[in-house]
PDB file of C-alpha atoms in Angstrom:
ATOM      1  CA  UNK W   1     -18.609 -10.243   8.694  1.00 58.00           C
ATOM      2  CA  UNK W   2     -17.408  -7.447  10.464  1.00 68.00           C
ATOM      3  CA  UNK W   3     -15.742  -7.736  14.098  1.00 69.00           C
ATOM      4  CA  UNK W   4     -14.449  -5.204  17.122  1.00 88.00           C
ATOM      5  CA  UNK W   5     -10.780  -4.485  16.675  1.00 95.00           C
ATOM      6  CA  UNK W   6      -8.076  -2.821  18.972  1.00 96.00           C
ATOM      7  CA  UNK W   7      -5.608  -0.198  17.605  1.00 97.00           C
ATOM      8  CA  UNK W   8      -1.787   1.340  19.104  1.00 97.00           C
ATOM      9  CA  UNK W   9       0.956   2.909  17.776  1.00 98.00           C
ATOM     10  CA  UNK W  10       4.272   1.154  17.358  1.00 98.00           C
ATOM     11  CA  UNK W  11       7.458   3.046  16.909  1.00 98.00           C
ATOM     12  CA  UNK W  12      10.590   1.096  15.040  1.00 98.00           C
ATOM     13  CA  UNK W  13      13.847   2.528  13.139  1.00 98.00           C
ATOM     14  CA  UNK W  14      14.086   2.516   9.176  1.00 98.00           C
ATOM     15  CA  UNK W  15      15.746   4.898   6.718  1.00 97.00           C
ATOM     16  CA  UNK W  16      17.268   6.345   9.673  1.00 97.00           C
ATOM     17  CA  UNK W  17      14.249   7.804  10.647  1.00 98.00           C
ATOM     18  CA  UNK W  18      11.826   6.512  14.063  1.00 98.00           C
ATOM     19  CA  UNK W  19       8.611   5.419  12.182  1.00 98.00           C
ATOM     20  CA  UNK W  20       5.525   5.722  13.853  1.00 98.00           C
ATOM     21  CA  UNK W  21       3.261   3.056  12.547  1.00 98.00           C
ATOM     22  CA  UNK W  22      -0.679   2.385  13.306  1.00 98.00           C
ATOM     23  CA  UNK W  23      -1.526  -1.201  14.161  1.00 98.00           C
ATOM     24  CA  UNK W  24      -4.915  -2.432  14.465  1.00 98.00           C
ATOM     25  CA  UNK W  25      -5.851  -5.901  15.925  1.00 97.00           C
ATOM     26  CA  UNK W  26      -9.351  -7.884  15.253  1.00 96.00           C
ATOM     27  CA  UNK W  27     -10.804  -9.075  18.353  1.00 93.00           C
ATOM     28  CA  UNK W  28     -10.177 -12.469  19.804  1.00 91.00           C
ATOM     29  CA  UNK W  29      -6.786 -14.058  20.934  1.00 90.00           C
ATOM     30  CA  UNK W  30      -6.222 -16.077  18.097  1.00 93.00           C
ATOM     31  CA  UNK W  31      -3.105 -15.937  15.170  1.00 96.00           C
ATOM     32  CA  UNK W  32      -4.966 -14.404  12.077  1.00 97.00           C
ATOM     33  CA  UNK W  33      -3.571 -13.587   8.634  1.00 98.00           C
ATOM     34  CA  UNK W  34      -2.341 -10.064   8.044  1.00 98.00           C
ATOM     35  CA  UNK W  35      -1.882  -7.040   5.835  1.00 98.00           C
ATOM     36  CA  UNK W  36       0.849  -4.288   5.434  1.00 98.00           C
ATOM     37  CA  UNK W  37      -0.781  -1.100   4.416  1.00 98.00           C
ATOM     38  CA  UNK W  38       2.278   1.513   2.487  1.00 98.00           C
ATOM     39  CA  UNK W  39       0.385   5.215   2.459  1.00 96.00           C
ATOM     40  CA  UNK W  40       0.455   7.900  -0.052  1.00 94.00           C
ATOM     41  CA  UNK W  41       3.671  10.362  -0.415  1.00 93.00           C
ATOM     42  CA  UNK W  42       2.173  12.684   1.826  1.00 91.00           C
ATOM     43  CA  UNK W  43       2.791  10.383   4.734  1.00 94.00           C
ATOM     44  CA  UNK W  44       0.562   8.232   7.250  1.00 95.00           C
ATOM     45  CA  UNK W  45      -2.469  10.133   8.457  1.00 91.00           C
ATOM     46  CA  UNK W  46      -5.859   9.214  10.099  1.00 91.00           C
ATOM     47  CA  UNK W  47      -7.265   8.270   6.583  1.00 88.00           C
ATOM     48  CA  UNK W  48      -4.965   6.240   5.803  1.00 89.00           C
ATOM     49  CA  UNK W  49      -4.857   4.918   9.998  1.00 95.00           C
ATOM     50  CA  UNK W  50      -8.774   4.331   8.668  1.00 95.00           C
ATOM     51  CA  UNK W  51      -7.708   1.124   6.346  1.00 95.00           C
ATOM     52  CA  UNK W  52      -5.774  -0.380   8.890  1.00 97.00           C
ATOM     53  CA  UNK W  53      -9.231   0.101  10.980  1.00 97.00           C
ATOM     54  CA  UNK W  54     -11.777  -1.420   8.294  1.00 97.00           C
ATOM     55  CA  UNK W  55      -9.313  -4.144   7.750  1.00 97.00           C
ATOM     56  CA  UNK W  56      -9.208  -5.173  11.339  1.00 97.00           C
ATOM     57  CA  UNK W  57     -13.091  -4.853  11.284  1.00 96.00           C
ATOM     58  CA  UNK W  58     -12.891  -7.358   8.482  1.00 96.00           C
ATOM     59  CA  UNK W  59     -10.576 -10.203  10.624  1.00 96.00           C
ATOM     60  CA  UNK W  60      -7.189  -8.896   9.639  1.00 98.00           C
ATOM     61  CA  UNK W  61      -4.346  -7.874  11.685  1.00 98.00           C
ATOM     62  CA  UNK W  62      -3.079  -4.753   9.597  1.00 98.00           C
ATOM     63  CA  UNK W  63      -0.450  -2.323  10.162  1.00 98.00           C
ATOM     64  CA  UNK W  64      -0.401   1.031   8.211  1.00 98.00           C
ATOM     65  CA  UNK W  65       3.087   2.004   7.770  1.00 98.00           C
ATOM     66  CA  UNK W  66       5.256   5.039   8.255  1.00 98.00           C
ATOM     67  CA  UNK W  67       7.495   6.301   5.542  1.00 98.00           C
ATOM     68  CA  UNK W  68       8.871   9.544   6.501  1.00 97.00           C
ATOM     69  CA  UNK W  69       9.653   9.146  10.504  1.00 97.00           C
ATOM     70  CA  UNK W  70       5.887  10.307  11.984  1.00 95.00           C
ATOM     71  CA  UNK W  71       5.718  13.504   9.316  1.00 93.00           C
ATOM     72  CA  UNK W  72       3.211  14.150   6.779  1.00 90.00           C
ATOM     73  CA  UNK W  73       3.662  16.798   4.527  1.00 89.00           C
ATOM     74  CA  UNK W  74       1.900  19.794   3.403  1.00 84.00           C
ATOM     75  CA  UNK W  75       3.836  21.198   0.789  1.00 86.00           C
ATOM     76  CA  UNK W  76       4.083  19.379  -1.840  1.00 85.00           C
ATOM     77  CA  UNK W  77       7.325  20.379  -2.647  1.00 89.00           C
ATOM     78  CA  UNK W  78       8.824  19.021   0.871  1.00 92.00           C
ATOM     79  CA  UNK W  79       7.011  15.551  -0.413  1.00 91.00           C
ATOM     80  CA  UNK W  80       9.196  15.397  -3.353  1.00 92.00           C
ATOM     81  CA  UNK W  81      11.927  16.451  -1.900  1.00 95.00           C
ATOM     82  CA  UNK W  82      11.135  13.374  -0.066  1.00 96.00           C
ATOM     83  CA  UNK W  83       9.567  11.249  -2.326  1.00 96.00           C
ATOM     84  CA  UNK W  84      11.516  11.510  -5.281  1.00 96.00           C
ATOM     85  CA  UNK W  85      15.575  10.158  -4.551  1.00 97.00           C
ATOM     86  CA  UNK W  86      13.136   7.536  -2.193  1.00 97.00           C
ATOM     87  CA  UNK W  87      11.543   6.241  -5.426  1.00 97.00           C
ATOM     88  CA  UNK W  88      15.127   6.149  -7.503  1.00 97.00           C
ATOM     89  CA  UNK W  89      16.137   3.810  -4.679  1.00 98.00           C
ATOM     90  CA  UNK W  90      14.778   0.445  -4.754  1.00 98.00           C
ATOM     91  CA  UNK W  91      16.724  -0.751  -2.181  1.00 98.00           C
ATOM     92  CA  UNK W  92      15.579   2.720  -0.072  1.00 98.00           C
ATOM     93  CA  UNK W  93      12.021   1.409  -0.295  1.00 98.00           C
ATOM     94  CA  UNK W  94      13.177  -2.149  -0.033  1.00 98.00           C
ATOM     95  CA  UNK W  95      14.498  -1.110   3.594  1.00 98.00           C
ATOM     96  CA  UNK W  96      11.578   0.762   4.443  1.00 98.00           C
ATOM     97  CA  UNK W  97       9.170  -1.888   3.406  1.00 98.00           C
ATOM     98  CA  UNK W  98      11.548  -4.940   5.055  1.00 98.00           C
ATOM     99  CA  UNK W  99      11.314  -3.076   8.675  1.00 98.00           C
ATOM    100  CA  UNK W 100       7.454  -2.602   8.578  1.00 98.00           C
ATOM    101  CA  UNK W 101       6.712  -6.238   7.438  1.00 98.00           C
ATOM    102  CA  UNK W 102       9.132  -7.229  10.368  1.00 98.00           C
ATOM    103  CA  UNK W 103       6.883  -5.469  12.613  1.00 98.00           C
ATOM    104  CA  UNK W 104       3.735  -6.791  11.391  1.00 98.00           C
ATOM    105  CA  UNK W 105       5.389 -10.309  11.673  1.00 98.00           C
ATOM    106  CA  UNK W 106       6.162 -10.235  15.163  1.00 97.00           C
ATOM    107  CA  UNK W 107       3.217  -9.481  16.609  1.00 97.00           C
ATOM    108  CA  UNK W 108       1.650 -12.308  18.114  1.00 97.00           C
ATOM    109  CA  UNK W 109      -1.727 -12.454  17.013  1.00 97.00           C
ATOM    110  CA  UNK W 110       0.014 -12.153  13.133  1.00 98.00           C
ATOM    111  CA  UNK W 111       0.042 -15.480  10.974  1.00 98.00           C
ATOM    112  CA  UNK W 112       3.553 -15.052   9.613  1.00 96.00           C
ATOM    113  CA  UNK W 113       2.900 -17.192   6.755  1.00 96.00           C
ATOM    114  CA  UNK W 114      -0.201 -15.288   5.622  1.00 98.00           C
ATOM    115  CA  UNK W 115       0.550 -11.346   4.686  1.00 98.00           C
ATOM    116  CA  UNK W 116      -0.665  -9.471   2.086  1.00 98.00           C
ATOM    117  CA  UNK W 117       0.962  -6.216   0.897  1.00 98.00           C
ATOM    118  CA  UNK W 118      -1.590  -2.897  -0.158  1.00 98.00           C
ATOM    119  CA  UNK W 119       0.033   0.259  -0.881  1.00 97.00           C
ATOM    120  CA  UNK W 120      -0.763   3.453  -2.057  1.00 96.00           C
ATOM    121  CA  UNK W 121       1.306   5.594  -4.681  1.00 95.00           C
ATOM    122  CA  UNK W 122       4.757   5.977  -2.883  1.00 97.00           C
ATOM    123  CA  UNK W 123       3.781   3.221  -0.501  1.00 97.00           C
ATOM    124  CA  UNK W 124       2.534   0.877  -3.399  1.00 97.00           C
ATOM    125  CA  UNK W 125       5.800   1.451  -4.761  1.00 98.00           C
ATOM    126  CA  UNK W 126       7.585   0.036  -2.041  1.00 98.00           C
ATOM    127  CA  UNK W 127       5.392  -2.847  -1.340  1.00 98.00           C
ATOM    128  CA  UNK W 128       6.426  -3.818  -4.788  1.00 98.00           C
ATOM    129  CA  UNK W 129       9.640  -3.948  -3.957  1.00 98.00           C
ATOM    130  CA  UNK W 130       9.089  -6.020  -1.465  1.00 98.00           C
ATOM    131  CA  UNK W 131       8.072  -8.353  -4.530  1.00 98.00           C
ATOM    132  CA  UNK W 132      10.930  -8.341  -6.480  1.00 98.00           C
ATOM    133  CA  UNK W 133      12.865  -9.069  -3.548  1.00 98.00           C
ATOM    134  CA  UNK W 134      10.748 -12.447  -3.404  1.00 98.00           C
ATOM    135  CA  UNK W 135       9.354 -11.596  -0.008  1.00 98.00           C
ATOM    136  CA  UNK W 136       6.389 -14.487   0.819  1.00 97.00           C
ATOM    137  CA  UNK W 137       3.423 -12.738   0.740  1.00 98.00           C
ATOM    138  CA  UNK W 138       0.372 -13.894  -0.808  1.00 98.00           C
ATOM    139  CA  UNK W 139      -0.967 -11.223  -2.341  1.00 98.00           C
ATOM    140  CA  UNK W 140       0.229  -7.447  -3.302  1.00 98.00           C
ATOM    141  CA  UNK W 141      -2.121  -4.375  -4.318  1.00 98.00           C
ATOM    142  CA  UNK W 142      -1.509  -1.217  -5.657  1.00 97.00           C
ATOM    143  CA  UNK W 143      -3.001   1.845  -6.309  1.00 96.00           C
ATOM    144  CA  UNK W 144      -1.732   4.878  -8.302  1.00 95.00           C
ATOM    145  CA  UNK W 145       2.122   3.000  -7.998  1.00 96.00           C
ATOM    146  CA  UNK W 146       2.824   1.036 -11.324  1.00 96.00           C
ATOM    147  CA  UNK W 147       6.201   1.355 -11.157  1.00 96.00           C
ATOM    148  CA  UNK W 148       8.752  -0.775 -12.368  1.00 97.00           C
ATOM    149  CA  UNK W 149      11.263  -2.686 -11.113  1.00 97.00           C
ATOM    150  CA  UNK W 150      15.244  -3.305 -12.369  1.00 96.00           C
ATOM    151  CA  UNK W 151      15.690  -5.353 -15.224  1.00 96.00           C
ATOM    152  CA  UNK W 152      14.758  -8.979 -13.975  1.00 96.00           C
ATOM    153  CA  UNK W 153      13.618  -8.859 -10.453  1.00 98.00           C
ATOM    154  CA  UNK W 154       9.667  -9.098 -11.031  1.00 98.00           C
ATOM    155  CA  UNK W 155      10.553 -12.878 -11.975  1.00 98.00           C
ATOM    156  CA  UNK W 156      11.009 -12.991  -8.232  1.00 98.00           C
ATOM    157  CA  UNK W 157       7.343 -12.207  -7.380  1.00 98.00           C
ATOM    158  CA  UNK W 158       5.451 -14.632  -5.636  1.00 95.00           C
ATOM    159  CA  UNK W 159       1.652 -13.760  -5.541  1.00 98.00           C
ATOM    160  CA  UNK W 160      -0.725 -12.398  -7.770  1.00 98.00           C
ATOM    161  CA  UNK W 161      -0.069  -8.297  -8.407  1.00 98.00           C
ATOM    162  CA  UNK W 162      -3.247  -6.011  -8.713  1.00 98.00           C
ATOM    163  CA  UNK W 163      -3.132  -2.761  -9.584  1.00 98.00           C
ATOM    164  CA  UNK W 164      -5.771   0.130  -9.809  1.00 98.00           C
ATOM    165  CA  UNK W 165      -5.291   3.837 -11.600  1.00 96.00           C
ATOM    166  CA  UNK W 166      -7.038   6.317 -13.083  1.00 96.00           C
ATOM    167  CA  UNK W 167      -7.559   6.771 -17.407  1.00 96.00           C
ATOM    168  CA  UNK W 168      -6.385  10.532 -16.338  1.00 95.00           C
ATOM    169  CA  UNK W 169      -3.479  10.275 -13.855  1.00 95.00           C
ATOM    170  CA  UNK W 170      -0.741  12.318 -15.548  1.00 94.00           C
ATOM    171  CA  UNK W 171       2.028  10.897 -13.128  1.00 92.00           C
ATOM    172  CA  UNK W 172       1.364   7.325 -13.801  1.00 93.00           C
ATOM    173  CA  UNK W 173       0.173   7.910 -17.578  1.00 94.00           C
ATOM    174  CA  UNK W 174      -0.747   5.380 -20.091  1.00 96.00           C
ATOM    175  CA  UNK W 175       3.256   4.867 -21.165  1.00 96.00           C
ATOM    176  CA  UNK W 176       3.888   3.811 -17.909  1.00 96.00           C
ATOM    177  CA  UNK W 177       1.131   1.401 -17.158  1.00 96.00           C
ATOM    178  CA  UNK W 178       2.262  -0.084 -20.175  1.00 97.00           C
ATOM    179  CA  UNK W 179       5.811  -0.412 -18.983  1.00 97.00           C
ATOM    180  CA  UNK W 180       4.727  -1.709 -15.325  1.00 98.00           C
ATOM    181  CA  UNK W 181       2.274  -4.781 -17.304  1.00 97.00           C
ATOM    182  CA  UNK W 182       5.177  -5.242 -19.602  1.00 98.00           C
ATOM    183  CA  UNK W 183       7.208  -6.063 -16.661  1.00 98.00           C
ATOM    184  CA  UNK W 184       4.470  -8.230 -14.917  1.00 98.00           C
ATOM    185  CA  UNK W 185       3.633 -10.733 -18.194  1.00 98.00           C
ATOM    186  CA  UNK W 186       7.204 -11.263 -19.105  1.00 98.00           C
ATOM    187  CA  UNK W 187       8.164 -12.451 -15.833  1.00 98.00           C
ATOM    188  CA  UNK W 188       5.283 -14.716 -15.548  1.00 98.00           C
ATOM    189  CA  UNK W 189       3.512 -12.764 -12.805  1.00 98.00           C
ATOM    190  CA  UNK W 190      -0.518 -13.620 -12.036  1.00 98.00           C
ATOM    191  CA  UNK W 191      -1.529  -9.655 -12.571  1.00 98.00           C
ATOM    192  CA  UNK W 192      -4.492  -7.606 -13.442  1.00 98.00           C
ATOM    193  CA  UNK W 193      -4.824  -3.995 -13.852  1.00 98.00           C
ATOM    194  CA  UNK W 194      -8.077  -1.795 -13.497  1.00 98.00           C
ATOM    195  CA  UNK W 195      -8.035   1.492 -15.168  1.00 98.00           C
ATOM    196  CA  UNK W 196     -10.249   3.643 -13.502  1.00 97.00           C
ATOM    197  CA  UNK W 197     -12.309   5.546 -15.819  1.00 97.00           C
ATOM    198  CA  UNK W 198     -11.951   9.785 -15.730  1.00 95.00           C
ATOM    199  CA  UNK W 199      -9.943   9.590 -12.529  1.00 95.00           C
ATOM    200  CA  UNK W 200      -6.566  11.187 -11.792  1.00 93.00           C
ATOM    201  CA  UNK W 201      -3.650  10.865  -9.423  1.00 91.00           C
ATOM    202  CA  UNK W 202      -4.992   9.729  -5.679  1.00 90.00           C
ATOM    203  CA  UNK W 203      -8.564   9.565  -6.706  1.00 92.00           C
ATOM    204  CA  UNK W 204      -8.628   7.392  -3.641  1.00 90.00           C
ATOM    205  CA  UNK W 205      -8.079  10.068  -1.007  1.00 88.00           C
ATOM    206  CA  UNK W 206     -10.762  12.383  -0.043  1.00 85.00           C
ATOM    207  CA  UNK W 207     -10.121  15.959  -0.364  1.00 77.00           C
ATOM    208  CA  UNK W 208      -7.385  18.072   1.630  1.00 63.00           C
ATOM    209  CA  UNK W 209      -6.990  21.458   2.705  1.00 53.00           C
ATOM    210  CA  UNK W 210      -3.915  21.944   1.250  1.00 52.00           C
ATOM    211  CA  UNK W 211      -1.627  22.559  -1.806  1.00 50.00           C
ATOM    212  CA  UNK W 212      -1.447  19.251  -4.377  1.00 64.00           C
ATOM    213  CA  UNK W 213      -0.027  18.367  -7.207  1.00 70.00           C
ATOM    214  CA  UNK W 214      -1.338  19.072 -10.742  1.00 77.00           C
ATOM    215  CA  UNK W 215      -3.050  16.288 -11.921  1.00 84.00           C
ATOM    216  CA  UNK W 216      -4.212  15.056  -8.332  1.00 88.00           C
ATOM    217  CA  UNK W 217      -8.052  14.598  -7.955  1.00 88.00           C
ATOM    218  CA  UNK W 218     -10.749  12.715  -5.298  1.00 91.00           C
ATOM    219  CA  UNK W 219     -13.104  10.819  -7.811  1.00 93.00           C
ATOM    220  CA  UNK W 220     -15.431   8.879  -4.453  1.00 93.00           C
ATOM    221  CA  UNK W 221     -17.326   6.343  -6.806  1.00 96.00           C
ATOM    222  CA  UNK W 222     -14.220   5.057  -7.887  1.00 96.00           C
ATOM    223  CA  UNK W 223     -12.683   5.498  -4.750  1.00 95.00           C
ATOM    224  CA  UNK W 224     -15.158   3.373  -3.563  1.00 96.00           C
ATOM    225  CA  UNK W 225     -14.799   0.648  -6.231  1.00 97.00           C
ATOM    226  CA  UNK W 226     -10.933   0.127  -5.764  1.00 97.00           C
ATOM    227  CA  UNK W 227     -11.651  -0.173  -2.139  1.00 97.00           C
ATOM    228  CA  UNK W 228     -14.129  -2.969  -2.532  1.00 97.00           C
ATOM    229  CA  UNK W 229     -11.738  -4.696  -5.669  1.00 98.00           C
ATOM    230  CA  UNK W 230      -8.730  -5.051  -2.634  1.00 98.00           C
ATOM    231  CA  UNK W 231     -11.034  -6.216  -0.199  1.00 98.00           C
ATOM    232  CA  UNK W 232     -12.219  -9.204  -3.145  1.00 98.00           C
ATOM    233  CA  UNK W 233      -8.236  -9.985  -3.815  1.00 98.00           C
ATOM    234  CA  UNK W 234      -7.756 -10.408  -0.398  1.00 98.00           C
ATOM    235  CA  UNK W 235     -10.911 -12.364   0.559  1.00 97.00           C
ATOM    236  CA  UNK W 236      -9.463 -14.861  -2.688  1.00 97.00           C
ATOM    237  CA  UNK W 237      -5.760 -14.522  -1.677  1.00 98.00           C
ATOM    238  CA  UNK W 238      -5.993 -14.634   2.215  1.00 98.00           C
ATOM    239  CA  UNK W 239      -9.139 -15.512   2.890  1.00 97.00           C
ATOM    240  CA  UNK W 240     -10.184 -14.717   7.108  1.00 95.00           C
ATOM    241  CA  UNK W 241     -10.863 -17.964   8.763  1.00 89.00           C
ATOM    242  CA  UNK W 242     -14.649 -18.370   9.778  1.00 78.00           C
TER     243      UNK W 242
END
């Protein structure tokens, strides 16, 4: 069931930086359960705006999430400029993660006690750090992010853990999926992984006109199917009230 929804920008500090985050309301008046949406390492922009959208549309309250203070880069050297000492730093992403879901938890039509974390690469990354840190949330996704954790800290994860990436993604390779699930069994974590057959590094994102990274590739079937495998862990984790 899809409904109308509302959307406005809300500014708040983290990393030092004024985010600029995209929150999008379903209709009605009513406290519903919600979702915090981490974008790629490009930054927040209208497509990823667009998942907070079809997750209001669904019943959620979502807010997409700003990670580099309202910029999203072009070069994608300036990302990993970025990008890279921000992954090193759990604590970084921690931070970043901690001031968004603080955000999403004040607003009044948000159920505080039902959240769900989604991220994407970078953003994925840090909304699994907001599982090891044994944030209450009730379910986390991630796509093109398994990263792991320090030595210990997954114990501390509450929910079930999805995560999606492709057979052909040569920044999260085969070595390190097998490192992330590692991680996830031995601390007793409900997870699942889906490897996405001939797809590569943000085969979720439609094509930009711009310099990637090697290895980077749109694949829109599977985009398609990783969309529709979050929407089924949410509608089992935080189901939308009828």
């Amino acid at each position: 069931m899809r409904t109308t929804f509302t959307t406005r920008t809300v500014e708040y500090p983290a990393d030092g930086l004024t985010m600029i985050g995209h929150l999008a309301l379903p209709a009605g008046a009513g406290r519903r359960p919600a979702v915090l949406i981490g974008p790629e390492g490009v930054g927040l922009n209208d497509f990823q705006r667009g998942r907070a959208d079809a997750l209001a549309e669904l019943g959620y309250v979502a807010l997409a999430f700003d990670i580099h203070g309202g910029r999203w880069f072009t070069d994608p050297q300036e990302m990993l400029a970025r990008t890279t000492p921000l992954l090193a730093d759990p604590d970084r992403m921690r931070g970043i993660g901690h001031a968004a879901l603080d955000v999403l938890r004040a607003q009044p039509r948000t159920d505080p006690e039902r959240i769900a974390a989604v991220g994407y690469g970078t953003g994925g990354a840090i909304v699994l750090e907001l599982g090891r840190d044994g944030v209450d949330l009730r379910a986390i996704a991630t796509v093109n992010a398994t990263t792991t954790g320090r030595p210990g800290e997954a114990a501390r994860i509450r929910c079930p853990v999805w995560a999606g990436g492709g057979s052909e993604d040569p920044i999260m390779p085969p070595a390190q999926r097998d490192a992330f699930t590692a991680e996830m069994q031995a601390a007793g974590v409900d997870w699942r992984l889906v490897v996405y057959g001939g797809a590569r590094h943000a085969f979720h994102h439609p094509p930009v006109d711009q310099d990637v990274v090697p290895g980077v590739g749109y694949h829109p079937r599977h985009a398609q199917r990783a969309w529709h495998d979050i929407v089924a862990l949410l509608a089992e984790c935080l189901p939308v009230p009828a």
